[in-house]
Amino acid sequence: AQKVTQAQTEISVVEKEDVTLDCVYETRDTTYYLFWYKQPPSGELVFLIRRNSFDEQNEISGRYSWNFQKSTSSFNFTITASQVVDSAVYFCALSEGVRGGSEKLVFGKGTKLTVNP
Amino acid sequence: GAVVSQHPSRVICKSGTSVKIECRSLDFQATTMFWYRQFPKQSLMLMATSNEGSKATYEQGVEKDKFLINHASLTLSTLTVTSAHPEDSSFYICSASVFDPGRNQPQHFGDGTRLSIL
């Protein structure tokens, strides 16, 4: 069965600090996709990244970076030089199969990030 | 990019009322739509998967007679919460996807509907 664990329930940092959000997943499939979404207080889900199980390259996009390690079944997300606008709940999610995430998603419980000025 | 419109964004109604939520894919044809539910400060849980022209597949523990899902066209799915009660108050969010092996697109989410039953 598929499962996503985000052990950090809440994190609070001061602006400009770096922060890493942890995500550990479980799946029996060899092909799967991992995602990160941001959910601001308004509630909508903002897609951040999708990564397939065959691509372990780390990715950087501006202040965001992701570290995917199959050996530890982890897909961690780092925000560098955090800003107040980064305050939100962040969800890690898993989709099994070959369809790129067009199949159902299993979400972690989310990590609430608060960035204080 | 792909856009999914969900309507209404917020509903407040009395206990016993039935509420319909619409999910539309605006610029693509969605072969599959998903309905998720999120209780306050909790994660999103899949309620059901709906494929155009066929009956929805409900997750374990979700009452199909309570949460009626219709996916009558490739651009529209509806979720009707029948005889809603305060415990049905939640944030409902839909997503839409198209199976395209050449592009492998992820699903696209609507902005959600906040349902409050008094």
Coordinates of C-alpha atoms in Angstrom, one line a residue:
Chain A
A1 CA 0.0 0.0 0.0
Q2 CA 1.2 3.5 -0.7
K3 CA 1.9 5.9 2.1
V4 CA 3.4 9.3 2.6
T5 CA 4.8 10.5 5.9
Q6 CA 5.6 14.1 6.7
A7 CA 6.8 13.9 10.2
Q8 CA 7.0 17.7 10.8
T9 CA 3.6 19.0 11.6
E10 CA 4.6 22.6 12.0
I11 CA 7.8 24.6 11.4
S12 CA 8.5 28.2 12.4
V13 CA 11.4 30.1 11.0
V14 CA 12.6 33.7 10.8
E15 CA 12.8 35.3 7.4
K16 CA 15.9 34.5 5.4
E17 CA 16.5 31.3 7.2
D18 CA 16.8 28.1 5.1
V19 CA 14.2 25.4 5.9
T20 CA 13.9 21.8 4.8
L21 CA 10.6 19.9 4.8
D22 CA 10.9 16.2 5.0
C23 CA 8.9 13.6 3.1
V24 CA 9.2 9.8 3.3
Y25 CA 7.1 7.5 1.1
E26 CA 6.2 3.9 0.8
T27 CA 5.2 2.0 -2.3
R28 CA 5.6 -1.4 -3.8
D29 CA 5.5 -0.1 -7.4
T30 CA 8.8 0.5 -9.3
T31 CA 7.2 3.2 -11.3
Y32 CA 5.7 6.1 -9.4
Y33 CA 5.6 9.9 -9.2
L34 CA 6.2 12.2 -6.3
F35 CA 4.8 15.7 -5.9
W36 CA 5.0 18.7 -3.7
Y37 CA 2.1 21.1 -3.4
K38 CA 1.7 24.4 -1.5
Q39 CA -1.6 25.3 0.1
P40 CA -1.9 28.9 1.2
P41 CA -4.6 30.0 3.6
S42 CA -7.0 30.6 0.7
G43 CA -7.0 26.8 0.2
E44 CA -6.1 26.2 -3.4
L45 CA -3.4 23.7 -4.2
V46 CA -0.4 25.2 -6.0
F47 CA 1.7 22.6 -7.9
L48 CA 5.4 22.9 -7.2
I49 CA 7.1 19.9 -8.6
R50 CA 6.6 16.4 -10.0
R51 CA 9.4 13.8 -10.1
N52 CA 9.3 10.3 -11.5
S53 CA 10.9 7.3 -9.8
F54 CA 13.5 6.9 -12.5
D55 CA 14.9 10.4 -12.1
E56 CA 16.9 10.9 -9.0
Q57 CA 18.5 14.1 -10.1
N58 CA 18.1 16.9 -7.6
E59 CA 16.3 19.9 -8.9
I60 CA 16.6 23.6 -8.2
S61 CA 14.1 26.2 -9.1
G62 CA 14.9 29.7 -7.7
R63 CA 14.9 29.5 -3.9
Y64 CA 13.3 26.0 -4.0
S65 CA 15.3 22.7 -4.3
W66 CA 14.3 19.1 -4.0
N67 CA 16.4 16.1 -2.9
F68 CA 15.1 12.7 -4.1
Q69 CA 16.8 9.7 -2.6
K70 CA 15.4 6.3 -3.5
S71 CA 17.7 4.5 -1.1
T72 CA 15.9 6.2 1.8
S73 CA 12.6 6.7 0.1
S74 CA 12.7 10.4 0.7
F75 CA 11.8 13.4 -1.3
N76 CA 12.8 16.4 0.8
F77 CA 12.1 20.1 -0.1
T78 CA 14.3 23.0 0.9
I79 CA 13.5 26.6 0.7
T80 CA 16.5 28.9 0.8
A81 CA 16.3 32.4 2.2
S82 CA 12.7 31.9 3.3
Q83 CA 10.2 34.8 2.9
V84 CA 7.0 35.6 4.6
V85 CA 5.1 34.7 1.4
D86 CA 6.4 31.1 1.8
S87 CA 4.1 30.7 4.8
A88 CA 1.6 27.9 3.9
V89 CA 0.9 24.3 4.4
Y90 CA 3.1 22.1 2.1
F91 CA 2.0 18.6 1.0
C92 CA 4.1 15.8 -0.3
A93 CA 2.1 13.3 -2.5
L94 CA 2.6 10.0 -4.3
S95 CA 1.0 8.6 -7.4
E96 CA 1.7 5.0 -8.3
G97 CA 1.8 3.8 -11.9
V98 CA 3.0 5.1 -15.2
R99 CA 0.5 7.9 -15.9
G100 CA 2.5 10.8 -14.6
G101 CA 0.3 11.5 -11.7
S102 CA -3.0 11.4 -13.6
E103 CA -4.0 8.7 -11.3
K104 CA -5.1 9.1 -7.7
L105 CA -2.8 10.9 -5.3
V106 CA -2.0 9.9 -1.7
F107 CA -1.0 12.9 0.3
G108 CA 1.0 13.3 3.4
K109 CA -0.5 15.1 6.4
G110 CA 1.2 18.3 5.5
T111 CA 3.7 20.6 7.1
K112 CA 2.6 24.0 8.2
L113 CA 5.4 26.5 7.6
T114 CA 5.3 29.9 9.2
V115 CA 7.9 32.4 8.2
N116 CA 8.2 35.3 10.6
P117 CA 9.5 38.7 9.6
Chain B
G1 CA -1.8 25.9 -18.7
A2 CA -4.6 23.6 -17.9
V3 CA -7.4 25.2 -15.9
V4 CA -10.0 23.5 -13.7
S5 CA -12.9 25.6 -12.4
Q6 CA -14.7 24.6 -9.3
H7 CA -18.0 26.2 -8.3
P8 CA -19.1 27.4 -5.8
S9 CA -16.1 28.4 -3.8
R10 CA -18.1 28.6 -0.6
V11 CA -21.4 27.4 0.5
I12 CA -23.2 27.9 3.8
C13 CA -26.5 26.1 4.2
K14 CA -28.9 24.6 6.6
S15 CA -28.8 21.0 7.8
G16 CA -30.8 18.7 5.5
T17 CA -30.0 20.6 2.4
S18 CA -28.5 18.9 -0.7
V19 CA -25.5 20.8 -2.1
K20 CA -24.1 20.4 -5.6
I21 CA -20.5 21.2 -6.4
E22 CA -19.3 21.5 -10.0
C23 CA -15.9 20.8 -11.4
R24 CA -15.1 21.8 -15.0
S25 CA -12.0 21.4 -17.1
L26 CA -11.9 24.6 -19.1
D27 CA -9.3 23.9 -21.8
F28 CA -8.9 20.2 -21.9
Q29 CA -11.0 17.0 -21.9
A30 CA -10.7 15.2 -18.6
T31 CA -11.1 11.5 -18.9
T32 CA -10.8 11.2 -15.1
M33 CA -11.8 13.4 -12.3
F34 CA -11.0 13.0 -8.6
W35 CA -12.8 14.3 -5.6
Y36 CA -10.9 14.9 -2.4
R37 CA -12.0 16.0 1.0
Q38 CA -10.0 18.0 3.6
F39 CA -11.0 18.5 7.2
P40 CA -9.6 21.5 9.0
K41 CA -5.9 21.2 9.5
Q42 CA -5.8 17.8 8.0
S43 CA -4.6 16.2 4.8
L44 CA -6.5 15.7 1.6
M45 CA -8.2 12.3 1.4
L46 CA -9.5 10.9 -1.9
M47 CA -13.2 10.3 -1.8
A48 CA -13.8 8.9 -5.3
T49 CA -12.5 8.6 -8.8
S50 CA -14.9 9.4 -11.6
N51 CA -14.4 8.4 -15.3
E52 CA -16.5 9.9 -18.0
G53 CA -19.5 7.9 -18.8
S54 CA -19.1 5.3 -16.1
K55 CA -20.0 5.0 -12.4
A56 CA -17.6 6.5 -9.9
T57 CA -15.3 4.4 -7.8
Y58 CA -15.6 5.3 -4.2
E59 CA -12.8 4.9 -1.6
Q60 CA -13.5 2.7 1.4
G61 CA -15.7 4.3 4.0
V62 CA -17.2 6.9 1.7
E63 CA -21.0 6.6 1.4
K64 CA -21.9 6.6 -2.3
D65 CA -25.5 7.4 -1.5
K66 CA -24.4 10.4 0.5
F67 CA -21.9 11.7 -2.0
L68 CA -23.4 11.4 -5.5
I69 CA -20.9 11.9 -8.3
N70 CA -21.8 12.4 -11.9
H71 CA -19.3 12.7 -14.7
A72 CA -21.6 13.2 -17.7
S73 CA -19.1 14.8 -20.0
L74 CA -15.4 15.1 -20.6
T75 CA -15.4 18.6 -19.1
L76 CA -17.8 18.3 -16.2
S77 CA -18.1 16.3 -13.0
T78 CA -20.5 17.1 -10.1
L79 CA -20.5 16.1 -6.5
T80 CA -23.8 16.3 -4.7
V81 CA -23.8 16.1 -0.9
T82 CA -27.2 14.8 -0.1
S83 CA -29.1 15.8 3.0
A84 CA -26.0 17.5 4.4
H85 CA -25.3 17.6 8.1
P86 CA -22.8 19.6 10.2
E87 CA -20.3 16.7 10.0
D88 CA -20.2 17.0 6.3
S89 CA -18.7 20.5 6.7
S90 CA -15.4 20.4 5.0
F91 CA -13.2 21.6 2.1
Y92 CA -13.9 19.7 -1.1
I93 CA -11.5 19.9 -3.9
C94 CA -11.6 18.3 -7.3
S95 CA -8.9 17.5 -9.8
A96 CA -9.0 16.5 -13.5
S97 CA -6.7 14.5 -15.6
V98 CA -6.3 13.2 -19.1
F99 CA -4.4 10.1 -19.9
D100 CA -1.9 11.1 -22.5
P101 CA 1.0 8.7 -22.8
G102 CA 2.9 11.1 -24.9
R103 CA 2.9 13.9 -22.4
N104 CA 2.1 12.3 -19.1
Q105 CA 0.4 15.2 -17.6
P106 CA -0.3 15.5 -13.9
Q107 CA -3.8 16.1 -12.6
H108 CA -4.9 19.7 -12.3
F109 CA -6.8 20.9 -9.2
G110 CA -9.7 23.2 -8.8
D111 CA -9.6 25.9 -6.1
G112 CA -11.9 24.0 -3.8
T113 CA -15.3 24.5 -2.2
R114 CA -15.6 25.3 1.5
L115 CA -18.9 23.8 2.7
S116 CA -20.4 24.8 6.0
I117 CA -23.6 23.2 7.2
L118 CA -25.4 24.9 10.1

